[in-house]
mmCIF file of C-alpha atoms in Angstrom:
data_model
loop_
_atom_site.group_PDB
_atom_site.id
_atom_site.type_symbol
_atom_site.label_atom_id
_atom_site.label_comp_id
_atom_site.label_asym_id
_atom_site.label_seq_id
_atom_site.Cartn_x
_atom_site.Cartn_y
_atom_site.Cartn_z
ATOM 1 C CA MET A 15 -7.132 3.410 -14.720
ATOM 2 C CA SER A 16 -8.593 5.982 -12.371
ATOM 3 C CA LYS A 17 -6.665 7.139 -9.293
ATOM 4 C CA LYS A 18 -3.359 6.306 -11.037
ATOM 5 C CA ASN A 19 -1.607 9.099 -9.119
ATOM 6 C CA LEU A 20 -2.807 7.769 -5.746
ATOM 7 C CA PHE A 21 0.654 6.467 -4.812
ATOM 8 C CA ASP A 22 2.720 9.514 -5.885
ATOM 9 C CA ASN A 23 2.549 11.433 -2.606
ATOM 10 C CA THR A 24 5.890 10.769 -0.922
ATOM 11 C CA GLU A 25 5.137 13.217 1.893
ATOM 12 C CA VAL A 26 2.314 10.887 2.989
ATOM 13 C CA ALA A 27 4.320 7.743 2.207
ATOM 14 C CA PHE A 28 7.285 8.672 4.418
ATOM 15 C CA ALA A 29 5.545 10.894 6.996
ATOM 16 C CA LEU A 30 6.705 8.654 9.863
ATOM 17 C CA LYS A 31 10.333 8.520 8.774
ATOM 18 C CA SER A 32 12.839 11.000 10.125
ATOM 19 C CA ASP A 33 15.556 12.334 7.805
ATOM 20 C CA ALA A 34 18.015 9.891 9.410
ATOM 21 C CA GLU A 35 15.653 6.934 8.837
ATOM 22 C CA LEU A 36 15.153 7.991 5.257
ATOM 23 C CA ASP A 37 18.916 8.166 4.748
ATOM 24 C CA ARG A 38 19.272 4.675 6.238
ATOM 25 C CA ALA A 39 16.539 3.329 3.941
ATOM 26 C CA TYR A 40 18.327 4.865 0.933
ATOM 27 C CA PHE A 41 21.649 3.288 1.975
ATOM 28 C CA LEU A 42 20.017 -0.127 2.520
ATOM 29 C CA PHE A 43 18.190 -0.280 -0.815
ATOM 30 C CA LYS A 44 21.343 0.990 -2.588
ATOM 31 C CA MET A 45 23.304 -1.925 -1.108
ATOM 32 C CA ILE A 46 20.528 -4.428 -1.870
ATOM 33 C CA SER A 47 20.470 -3.270 -5.513
ATOM 34 C CA ILE A 48 23.975 -4.689 -5.982
ATOM 35 C CA GLU A 49 23.510 -8.463 -6.359
ATOM 36 C CA PRO A 50 27.134 -9.554 -5.692
ATOM 37 C CA LEU A 51 27.115 -7.436 -2.538
ATOM 38 C CA VAL A 52 23.963 -9.216 -1.297
ATOM 39 C CA LYS A 53 25.566 -12.627 -1.852
ATOM 40 C CA ILE A 54 28.803 -11.616 -0.094
ATOM 41 C CA GLY A 55 26.920 -9.893 2.728
ATOM 42 C CA THR A 56 24.699 -12.952 3.257
ATOM 43 C CA ALA A 57 27.713 -15.287 3.504
ATOM 44 C CA MET A 58 29.583 -12.944 5.847
ATOM 45 C CA THR A 59 26.546 -12.414 8.096
ATOM 46 C CA ASN A 60 25.891 -16.160 8.369
ATOM 47 C CA PHE A 61 29.540 -16.777 9.209
ATOM 48 C CA ALA A 62 29.643 -13.968 11.779
ATOM 49 C CA LEU A 63 26.526 -15.246 13.563
ATOM 50 C CA LYS A 64 27.728 -18.880 13.563
ATOM 51 C CA ALA A 65 31.134 -17.757 14.886
ATOM 52 C CA LYS A 66 29.319 -15.691 17.543
ATOM 53 C CA LEU A 67 31.081 -12.504 16.396
ATOM 54 C CA PRO A 68 29.598 -9.294 17.893
ATOM 55 C CA VAL A 69 27.548 -8.232 14.842
ATOM 56 C CA LYS A 70 24.039 -8.276 16.314
ATOM 57 C CA SER A 71 24.071 -4.574 17.240
ATOM 58 C CA LEU A 72 25.149 -3.675 13.687
ATOM 59 C CA ILE A 73 22.402 -5.855 12.156
ATOM 60 C CA ARG A 74 19.879 -4.425 14.626
ATOM 61 C CA ALA A 75 20.747 -0.841 13.762
ATOM 62 C CA THR A 76 20.539 -1.347 9.993
ATOM 63 C CA VAL A 77 18.619 -4.081 8.171
ATOM 64 C CA PHE A 78 16.756 -5.435 11.243
ATOM 65 C CA ASP A 79 15.221 -2.119 12.321
ATOM 66 C CA HIS A 80 14.213 -1.330 8.745
ATOM 67 C CA PHE A 81 12.365 -4.599 8.074
ATOM 68 C CA CYS A 82 11.390 -5.769 11.616
ATOM 69 C CA GLY A 83 9.348 -4.373 14.515
ATOM 70 C CA GLY A 84 11.557 -5.625 17.370
ATOM 71 C CA VAL A 85 12.681 -8.739 19.235
ATOM 72 C CA SER A 86 9.386 -9.294 21.093
ATOM 73 C CA GLU A 87 5.717 -8.351 20.658
ATOM 74 C CA ALA A 88 6.038 -5.716 23.400
ATOM 75 C CA ASP A 89 9.118 -4.369 21.629
ATOM 76 C CA CYS A 90 6.908 -3.840 18.516
ATOM 77 C CA SER A 91 4.408 -1.620 20.343
ATOM 78 C CA SER A 92 6.057 1.689 19.485
ATOM 79 C CA VAL A 93 6.110 0.849 15.754
ATOM 80 C CA VAL A 94 2.505 -0.453 15.906
ATOM 81 C CA ASN A 95 1.221 2.656 17.658
ATOM 82 C CA LYS A 96 3.183 4.991 15.408
ATOM 83 C CA MET A 97 1.823 3.450 12.203
ATOM 84 C CA TYR A 98 -1.697 3.443 13.604
ATOM 85 C CA THR A 99 -1.600 7.246 13.889
ATOM 86 C CA LYS A 100 -1.736 7.102 10.047
ATOM 87 C CA ARG A 101 -4.479 4.397 10.015
ATOM 88 C CA VAL A 102 -2.009 1.664 9.053
ATOM 89 C CA CYS A 103 -2.517 -1.493 11.142
ATOM 90 C CA SER A 104 -0.017 -4.280 11.906
ATOM 91 C CA VAL A 105 0.195 -8.048 11.599
ATOM 92 C CA LEU A 106 2.695 -9.357 14.163
ATOM 93 C CA ASP A 107 4.684 -12.086 12.439
ATOM 94 C CA TYR A 108 6.916 -14.189 14.696
ATOM 95 C CA SER A 109 9.535 -14.886 12.016
ATOM 96 C CA VAL A 110 11.473 -17.819 13.481
ATOM 97 C CA GLU A 111 11.942 -20.525 10.849
ATOM 98 C CA GLY A 112 13.324 -24.007 10.239
ATOM 99 C CA LYS A 113 12.602 -25.878 13.468
ATOM 100 C CA GLU A 114 12.341 -29.717 13.466
ATOM 101 C CA GLU A 115 11.754 -30.938 17.053
ATOM 102 C CA GLU A 116 8.471 -31.642 18.849
ATOM 103 C CA GLU A 117 9.379 -29.339 21.749
ATOM 104 C CA GLN A 118 10.093 -26.559 19.258
ATOM 105 C CA PHE A 119 6.697 -27.063 17.600
ATOM 106 C CA ASP A 120 4.977 -26.845 20.981
ATOM 107 C CA GLU A 121 7.043 -23.757 21.771
ATOM 108 C CA ALA A 122 6.004 -22.167 18.442
ATOM 109 C CA MET A 123 2.332 -22.910 19.228
ATOM 110 C CA ASN A 124 2.669 -21.356 22.674
ATOM 111 C CA ARG A 125 4.270 -18.253 21.169
ATOM 112 C CA ILE A 126 1.327 -17.884 18.748
ATOM 113 C CA LEU A 127 -1.130 -18.332 21.631
ATOM 114 C CA GLU A 128 0.792 -15.609 23.597
ATOM 115 C CA ILE A 129 0.656 -13.303 20.587
ATOM 116 C CA LEU A 130 -3.090 -13.823 20.209
ATOM 117 C CA ASP A 131 -3.468 -12.945 23.893
ATOM 118 C CA PHE A 132 -1.309 -9.851 23.285
ATOM 119 C CA VAL A 133 -3.353 -8.648 20.264
ATOM 120 C CA ASP A 134 -6.753 -9.450 21.823
ATOM 121 C CA GLN A 135 -8.847 -6.243 21.897
ATOM 122 C CA LYS A 136 -6.043 -4.243 20.199
ATOM 123 C CA GLU A 137 -7.569 -2.371 17.283
ATOM 124 C CA PRO A 138 -4.218 -1.638 15.556
ATOM 125 C CA ILE A 139 -3.519 -5.409 15.253
ATOM 126 C CA PRO A 140 -6.479 -7.096 13.503
ATOM 127 C CA TYR A 141 -4.734 -10.350 12.532
ATOM 128 C CA GLY A 142 -2.555 -13.140 13.867
ATOM 129 C CA VAL A 143 -0.351 -15.230 11.584
ATOM 130 C CA PHE A 144 1.685 -18.458 11.461
ATOM 131 C CA LYS A 145 3.143 -20.932 8.967
ATOM 132 C CA PRO A 146 2.007 -24.588 8.960
ATOM 133 C CA THR A 147 5.576 -25.873 9.180
ATOM 134 C CA ALA A 148 5.967 -24.018 12.495
ATOM 135 C CA PHE A 149 3.846 -26.815 13.968
ATOM 136 C CA GLY A 150 5.345 -29.918 12.305
ATOM 137 C CA ARG A 151 8.196 -31.434 10.340
ATOM 138 C CA PHE A 152 8.678 -30.590 6.666
ATOM 139 C CA ALA A 153 9.016 -34.297 5.767
ATOM 140 C CA LEU A 154 5.693 -35.169 7.368
ATOM 141 C CA TRP A 155 3.870 -32.354 5.567
ATOM 142 C CA GLN A 156 5.337 -33.664 2.332
ATOM 143 C CA LYS A 157 4.409 -37.288 3.014
ATOM 144 C CA LYS A 158 0.876 -36.310 3.914
ATOM 145 C CA THR A 159 0.534 -34.142 0.748
ATOM 146 C CA GLU A 160 1.783 -37.055 -1.394
ATOM 147 C CA GLY A 161 -0.921 -39.300 0.078
ATOM 148 C CA LYS A 162 1.554 -41.876 1.347
ATOM 149 C CA THR A 163 0.640 -44.202 4.211
ATOM 150 C CA LEU A 164 1.923 -42.922 7.543
ATOM 151 C CA THR A 165 3.529 -45.146 10.150
ATOM 152 C CA LYS A 166 1.826 -45.421 13.531
ATOM 153 C CA ALA A 167 4.375 -42.984 14.984
ATOM 154 C CA GLU A 168 3.762 -40.556 12.125
ATOM 155 C CA GLU A 169 -0.018 -40.821 12.579
ATOM 156 C CA GLU A 170 0.461 -39.797 16.209
ATOM 157 C CA GLU A 171 2.768 -37.007 15.125
ATOM 158 C CA TRP A 172 0.154 -35.788 12.604
ATOM 159 C CA ASP A 173 -2.513 -35.891 15.324
ATOM 160 C CA ARG A 174 -0.320 -33.524 17.368
ATOM 161 C CA ILE A 175 -0.038 -31.139 14.402
ATOM 162 C CA GLU A 176 -3.840 -31.140 14.038
ATOM 163 C CA ALA A 177 -4.200 -30.517 17.767
ATOM 164 C CA ARG A 178 -1.819 -27.533 17.624
ATOM 165 C CA PHE A 179 -3.769 -26.112 14.673
ATOM 166 C CA ASP A 180 -7.056 -26.552 16.439
ATOM 167 C CA ARG A 181 -5.835 -25.027 19.656
ATOM 168 C CA VAL A 182 -4.552 -21.901 17.917
ATOM 169 C CA CYS A 183 -7.634 -21.557 15.696
ATOM 170 C CA ASN A 184 -9.892 -21.971 18.743
ATOM 171 C CA LYS A 185 -7.944 -19.250 20.542
ATOM 172 C CA ALA A 186 -8.265 -16.899 17.549
ATOM 173 C CA SER A 187 -12.006 -17.567 17.497
ATOM 174 C CA ASP A 188 -12.302 -16.870 21.222
ATOM 175 C CA CYS A 189 -10.324 -13.627 20.854
ATOM 176 C CA ASN A 190 -12.219 -12.677 17.675
ATOM 177 C CA VAL A 191 -8.872 -12.162 15.893
ATOM 178 C CA ALA A 192 -8.630 -13.267 12.280
ATOM 179 C CA LEU A 193 -5.801 -15.734 11.699
ATOM 180 C CA LEU A 194 -3.708 -15.705 8.491
ATOM 181 C CA ILE A 195 -2.131 -19.115 7.822
ATOM 182 C CA ASP A 196 0.759 -18.603 5.471
ATOM 183 C CA SER A 197 1.606 -20.830 2.512
ATOM 184 C CA GLU A 198 4.304 -23.424 1.975
ATOM 185 C CA GLU A 199 6.040 -25.029 -1.016
ATOM 186 C CA SER A 200 3.664 -26.948 -3.295
ATOM 187 C CA TRP A 201 4.925 -30.358 -2.135
ATOM 188 C CA MET A 202 3.707 -29.550 1.394
ATOM 189 C CA GLN A 203 0.749 -27.276 0.612
ATOM 190 C CA GLY A 204 -1.821 -29.978 -0.146
ATOM 191 C CA ALA A 205 -1.873 -31.229 3.449
ATOM 192 C CA ALA A 206 -1.974 -27.622 4.703
ATOM 193 C CA ASP A 207 -4.924 -26.856 2.415
ATOM 194 C CA ASP A 208 -6.895 -29.807 3.770
ATOM 195 C CA LEU A 209 -6.152 -28.929 7.392
ATOM 196 C CA VAL A 210 -6.969 -25.225 6.979
ATOM 197 C CA ALA A 211 -10.204 -26.070 5.155
ATOM 198 C CA ASN A 212 -11.185 -28.268 8.149
ATOM 199 C CA MET A 213 -10.513 -25.317 10.458
ATOM 200 C CA MET A 214 -12.626 -23.022 8.265
ATOM 201 C CA ARG A 215 -15.507 -25.482 8.378
ATOM 202 C CA LYS A 216 -15.306 -25.496 12.165
ATOM 203 C CA TYR A 217 -14.579 -21.837 12.997
ATOM 204 C CA ASN A 218 -15.877 -19.775 10.018
ATOM 205 C CA ARG A 219 -19.597 -20.519 10.472
ATOM 206 C CA ASP A 220 -20.631 -16.862 10.992
ATOM 207 C CA LYS A 221 -17.592 -14.891 9.818
ATOM 208 C CA ALA A 222 -14.108 -15.470 8.388
ATOM 209 C CA ILE A 223 -11.739 -16.055 11.283
ATOM 210 C CA ILE A 224 -9.403 -18.590 9.645
ATOM 211 C CA TYR A 225 -7.640 -17.589 6.387
ATOM 212 C CA ASN A 226 -5.635 -19.755 4.016
ATOM 213 C CA THR A 227 -3.092 -18.265 1.595
ATOM 214 C CA LEU A 228 -3.123 -18.642 -2.184
ATOM 215 C CA GLN A 229 0.221 -18.241 -3.981
ATOM 216 C CA LEU A 230 -0.967 -17.176 -7.405
ATOM 217 C CA TYR A 231 2.284 -17.791 -9.267
ATOM 218 C CA ARG A 232 0.855 -21.348 -9.136
ATOM 219 C CA HIS A 233 -1.401 -21.914 -12.143
ATOM 220 C CA ASP A 234 -3.735 -24.289 -10.251
ATOM 221 C CA ARG A 235 -4.749 -22.017 -7.386
ATOM 222 C CA LEU A 236 -7.794 -20.292 -8.862
ATOM 223 C CA GLY A 237 -9.210 -23.755 -9.634
ATOM 224 C CA TYR A 238 -8.605 -24.755 -6.000
ATOM 225 C CA LEU A 239 -10.358 -21.592 -4.749
ATOM 226 C CA LYS A 240 -13.434 -22.311 -6.906
ATOM 227 C CA GLU A 241 -13.634 -25.870 -5.518
ATOM 228 C CA LEU A 242 -13.333 -24.534 -1.962
ATOM 229 C CA HIS A 243 -15.993 -21.959 -2.712
ATOM 230 C CA GLU A 244 -18.412 -24.719 -3.777
ATOM 231 C CA ASP A 245 -17.604 -26.643 -0.589
ATOM 232 C CA ALA A 246 -18.200 -23.517 1.531
ATOM 233 C CA LYS A 247 -21.593 -22.927 -0.056
ATOM 234 C CA LYS A 248 -22.498 -26.609 0.424
ATOM 235 C CA HIS A 249 -21.435 -26.766 4.080
ATOM 236 C CA GLY A 250 -22.341 -23.234 5.134
ATOM 237 C CA TYR A 251 -19.111 -21.521 6.104
ATOM 238 C CA LYS A 252 -17.210 -18.369 5.128
ATOM 239 C CA ILE A 253 -13.855 -18.458 3.336
ATOM 240 C CA GLY A 254 -10.975 -16.299 4.528
ATOM 241 C CA MET A 255 -8.246 -15.947 1.856
ATOM 242 C CA LYS A 256 -4.988 -14.084 1.692
ATOM 243 C CA ILE A 257 -3.741 -13.753 -1.858
ATOM 244 C CA VAL A 258 -0.105 -13.232 -2.822
ATOM 245 C CA ARG A 259 2.004 -13.867 -5.913
ATOM 246 C CA GLY A 260 4.431 -16.251 -4.156
ATOM 247 C CA ALA A 261 7.794 -16.677 -2.486
ATOM 248 C CA TYR A 262 9.426 -19.956 -3.647
ATOM 249 C CA MET A 263 9.620 -19.658 -7.420
ATOM 250 C CA GLU A 264 13.238 -20.687 -7.941
ATOM 251 C CA LYS A 265 12.903 -23.599 -5.495
ATOM 252 C CA GLU A 266 9.652 -24.774 -7.167
ATOM 253 C CA ASN A 267 11.100 -24.725 -10.675
ATOM 254 C CA GLU A 268 14.353 -26.407 -9.625
ATOM 255 C CA ARG A 269 12.520 -29.259 -7.859
ATOM 256 C CA ALA A 270 10.156 -29.793 -10.777
ATOM 257 C CA GLN A 271 13.109 -30.059 -13.163
ATOM 258 C CA GLU A 272 15.015 -32.337 -10.793
ATOM 259 C CA HIS A 273 12.068 -34.721 -10.302
ATOM 260 C CA GLY A 274 10.793 -34.532 -13.877
ATOM 261 C CA TYR A 275 7.300 -33.146 -13.389
ATOM 262 C CA LEU A 276 5.502 -30.084 -14.779
ATOM 263 C CA SER A 277 6.308 -27.046 -12.643
ATOM 264 C CA PRO A 278 3.268 -25.677 -10.816
ATOM 265 C CA ILE A 279 4.560 -22.153 -11.474
ATOM 266 C CA CYS A 280 3.065 -19.931 -14.188
ATOM 267 C CA ILE A 281 5.155 -19.780 -17.350
ATOM 268 C CA ASP A 282 6.127 -16.083 -16.925
ATOM 269 C CA LYS A 283 5.572 -12.948 -14.884
ATOM 270 C CA GLN A 284 2.694 -11.692 -17.023
ATOM 271 C CA THR A 285 0.785 -14.994 -16.611
ATOM 272 C CA THR A 286 1.286 -14.753 -12.830
ATOM 273 C CA ASP A 287 0.009 -11.165 -12.862
ATOM 274 C CA ASP A 288 -3.038 -12.220 -14.898
ATOM 275 C CA ASN A 289 -3.714 -15.139 -12.527
ATOM 276 C CA PHE A 290 -3.471 -12.856 -9.497
ATOM 277 C CA ASN A 291 -5.731 -10.187 -10.992
ATOM 278 C CA THR A 292 -8.351 -12.722 -12.235
ATOM 279 C CA THR A 293 -8.456 -14.309 -8.766
ATOM 280 C CA LEU A 294 -8.735 -10.909 -7.127
ATOM 281 C CA ILE A 295 -11.736 -9.975 -9.293
ATOM 282 C CA TYR A 296 -13.330 -13.407 -8.641
ATOM 283 C CA ILE A 297 -13.079 -12.872 -4.886
ATOM 284 C CA LEU A 298 -14.417 -9.315 -4.951
ATOM 285 C CA ASN A 299 -17.389 -10.482 -7.065
ATOM 286 C CA ASN A 300 -18.035 -13.162 -4.380
ATOM 287 C CA ILE A 301 -17.333 -10.976 -1.340
ATOM 288 C CA GLU A 302 -20.521 -12.237 0.385
ATOM 289 C CA ASP A 303 -18.780 -15.642 0.696
ATOM 290 C CA ILE A 304 -15.055 -14.776 0.735
ATOM 291 C CA ASP A 305 -13.177 -12.277 2.948
ATOM 292 C CA VAL A 306 -9.840 -11.245 1.452
ATOM 293 C CA PHE A 307 -6.435 -9.991 2.525
ATOM 294 C CA ILE A 308 -4.755 -8.662 -0.637
ATOM 295 C CA GLY A 309 -1.030 -9.085 -0.083
ATOM 296 C CA THR A 310 0.655 -7.161 -2.899
ATOM 297 C CA HIS A 311 3.366 -4.611 -3.647
ATOM 298 C CA ASN A 312 2.059 -4.290 -7.182
ATOM 299 C CA GLU A 313 0.527 -0.878 -7.960
ATOM 300 C CA TYR A 314 -1.597 -2.090 -10.901
ATOM 301 C CA SER A 315 -3.190 -4.912 -8.877
ATOM 302 C CA THR A 316 -3.928 -2.504 -6.027
ATOM 303 C CA LEU A 317 -5.550 -0.003 -8.411
ATOM 304 C CA LEU A 318 -7.493 -2.838 -10.022
ATOM 305 C CA ALA A 319 -8.850 -3.813 -6.595
ATOM 306 C CA ILE A 320 -9.888 -0.211 -5.877
ATOM 307 C CA GLU A 321 -11.565 0.158 -9.282
ATOM 308 C CA THR A 322 -13.410 -3.183 -8.934
ATOM 309 C CA MET A 323 -14.571 -2.219 -5.418
ATOM 310 C CA GLU A 324 -15.985 1.036 -6.799
ATOM 311 C CA GLU A 325 -17.758 -0.762 -9.664
ATOM 312 C CA LEU A 326 -19.326 -3.191 -7.157
ATOM 313 C CA GLY A 327 -20.371 -0.379 -4.790
ATOM 314 C CA LEU A 328 -18.048 -1.587 -2.019
ATOM 315 C CA GLU A 329 -16.844 1.030 0.490
ATOM 316 C CA PRO A 330 -13.070 1.582 0.946
ATOM 317 C CA TYR A 331 -13.400 0.617 4.635
ATOM 318 C CA ASP A 332 -15.404 -2.583 3.986
ATOM 319 C CA PRO A 333 -14.247 -4.862 6.854
ATOM 320 C CA ARG A 334 -14.123 -7.897 4.505
ATOM 321 C CA ILE A 335 -11.347 -6.360 2.361
ATOM 322 C CA TRP A 336 -7.837 -5.595 3.561
ATOM 323 C CA PHE A 337 -4.634 -4.639 1.738
ATOM 324 C CA GLY A 338 -1.243 -5.726 3.074
ATOM 325 C CA GLN A 339 2.413 -5.026 2.445
ATOM 326 C CA LEU A 340 5.613 -5.955 4.256
ATOM 327 C CA TYR A 341 7.066 -3.537 6.823
ATOM 328 C CA GLY A 342 9.960 -1.571 5.328
ATOM 329 C CA MET A 343 8.671 -1.820 1.766
ATOM 330 C CA SER A 344 6.100 -0.087 -0.461
ATOM 331 C CA ASP A 345 5.187 2.611 2.038
ATOM 332 C CA HIS A 346 3.914 4.687 -0.919
ATOM 333 C CA ILE A 347 1.164 2.076 -1.346
ATOM 334 C CA SER A 348 0.377 1.419 2.319
ATOM 335 C CA PHE A 349 0.218 4.956 3.638
ATOM 336 C CA ASN A 350 -1.493 6.537 0.613
ATOM 337 C CA LEU A 351 -4.105 3.750 0.618
ATOM 338 C CA ALA A 352 -4.751 4.257 4.341
ATOM 339 C CA ALA A 353 -4.999 8.046 3.842
ATOM 340 C CA ALA A 354 -7.672 7.374 1.167
ATOM 341 C CA GLY A 355 -9.728 5.357 3.690
ATOM 342 C CA TYR A 356 -8.846 1.757 2.776
ATOM 343 C CA ASN A 357 -8.057 -0.982 5.315
ATOM 344 C CA VAL A 358 -4.286 -1.531 5.353
ATOM 345 C CA ALA A 359 -2.018 -3.701 7.496
ATOM 346 C CA LYS A 360 1.752 -4.055 7.415
ATOM 347 C CA TYR A 361 3.293 -7.479 8.076
ATOM 348 C CA LEU A 362 5.592 -6.709 11.015
ATOM 349 C CA PRO A 363 8.146 -9.462 11.591
ATOM 350 C CA PHE A 364 9.755 -9.811 15.014
ATOM 351 C CA GLY A 365 11.949 -12.197 16.969
ATOM 352 C CA PRO A 366 15.519 -12.573 18.225
ATOM 353 C CA VAL A 367 18.003 -11.103 15.732
ATOM 354 C CA ARG A 368 19.759 -14.459 15.152
ATOM 355 C CA ASP A 369 16.469 -16.313 14.537
ATOM 356 C CA VAL A 370 15.060 -13.671 12.175
ATOM 357 C CA MET A 371 18.148 -13.663 9.923
ATOM 358 C CA PRO A 372 16.738 -16.191 7.401
ATOM 359 C CA TYR A 373 13.754 -13.874 6.924
ATOM 360 C CA LEU A 374 15.989 -10.800 6.495
ATOM 361 C CA ILE A 375 18.270 -12.583 4.015
ATOM 362 C CA ARG A 376 15.200 -13.600 1.961
ATOM 363 C CA ARG A 377 13.990 -9.985 1.917
ATOM 364 C CA ALA A 378 17.345 -8.836 0.609
ATOM 365 C CA GLN A 379 17.460 -11.577 -2.038
ATOM 366 C CA GLU A 380 13.877 -10.916 -3.160
ATOM 367 C CA ASN A 381 14.529 -7.202 -3.521
ATOM 368 C CA THR A 382 17.529 -8.004 -5.658
ATOM 369 C CA SER A 383 15.655 -10.464 -7.900
ATOM 370 C CA VAL A 384 12.230 -8.780 -8.251
ATOM 371 C CA ALA A 385 12.400 -6.531 -11.303
ATOM 372 C CA GLY A 386 11.991 -2.860 -10.447
ATOM 373 C CA GLN A 387 11.299 -3.309 -6.705
ATOM 374 C CA THR A 388 14.572 -1.817 -5.402
ATOM 375 C CA SER A 389 14.802 0.890 -8.069
ATOM 376 C CA ARG A 390 11.229 1.954 -7.261
ATOM 377 C CA GLU A 391 12.060 2.241 -3.546
ATOM 378 C CA LEU A 392 15.210 4.257 -4.355
ATOM 379 C CA THR A 393 13.318 6.581 -6.732
ATOM 380 C CA LEU A 394 10.649 7.330 -4.135
ATOM 381 C CA ILE A 395 13.123 7.874 -1.298
ATOM 382 C CA THR A 396 15.215 10.178 -3.496
ATOM 383 C CA ARG A 397 12.104 12.162 -4.439
ATOM 384 C CA GLU A 398 11.143 12.611 -0.795
ATOM 385 C CA ARG A 399 14.681 13.609 0.235
ATOM 386 C CA LYS A 400 14.647 16.300 -2.490
ATOM 387 C CA ARG A 401 11.205 17.492 -1.439
ATOM 388 C CA ARG A 402 12.355 17.883 2.191
ATOM 389 C CA LYS A 403 15.509 19.670 1.124
ATOM 390 C CA LEU A 404 13.490 22.193 -0.922
ATOM 391 C CA GLU A 405 11.019 22.626 1.938
ATOM 392 C CA ASN A 406 13.829 23.335 4.376
ATOM 393 C CA GLU A 407 15.412 25.841 2.013
ATOM 394 C CA SER A 408 12.210 27.767 1.455
#
């Protein structure tokens, strides 16, 4: 493919990292590459936090500062502004998970509303984001997805979830900030799909403000997108869609086996890649109807998007097309893409150290399990350290 060397420039990729930050990144990915160490470290960290041992400052100085922007949205400002000097935007992701009480759901909604206020009129932060389960109980999302009859109390509870969704989507529309609604496990996603589609019909009349997320390790998702596309054409609204490969593979396969149904997950990695790439091309060929946020750390998929955009005569800076990676990972993709003129945003998680730990643990586990991810990071960091050493010696 053309432009295959686009991501090789480590000077551009790590321009914002000091030598000390580069050394810390090398140390972190070296530790993450050792699977038993990740398991032991996870257990020890969970124990230390539960026992209220003084480990927060250690976590903050290492893994937290590498993968997160800060403890509050204001705390993220220095990272946001620094990345924007290289044309890389930010998506502030309040990464507090696993709440189950009504007051906590209202609190989560209010935090999202505050974040939308914070990012209003801020060019470096073009998106807001939240997860459906931030606004309601897991069990209720599942029951609704399964099509079971809700009790009167559950109906009222569901009405409150819909009201929270509508309030946040209305705020995003008022602020003219696009809103990425993240995906859930398949046994909860059906209800989320229906609710997000309702929000699109209401708020995406003129432009894509509300985005759903497709996890394309699921073999049924392209079919769902095509059905939604037909509905959008019929009812006259724009689709906003973030596409990713997916984050719950082991959990999905285990549950399918346990309950005796066909797993919704593609049979292997290559099938997932093919599904992602086919969906990507479908969207770009229908860009008049579908705005896209391409969430990928995969070089081939990114190059495929660039090549397809060129074939279709789409400009790199087309406002309907954005690329996204997680903060602390794949800087060689993000910063080289931005330097070439493409729209790029880093997912920038933030929140209290204790509350963000589930997110950080998942990042460590994913880097251990995803083939080649950690070794690629280590190779690039090593190359840049050598380049700087030679530069300093000359």
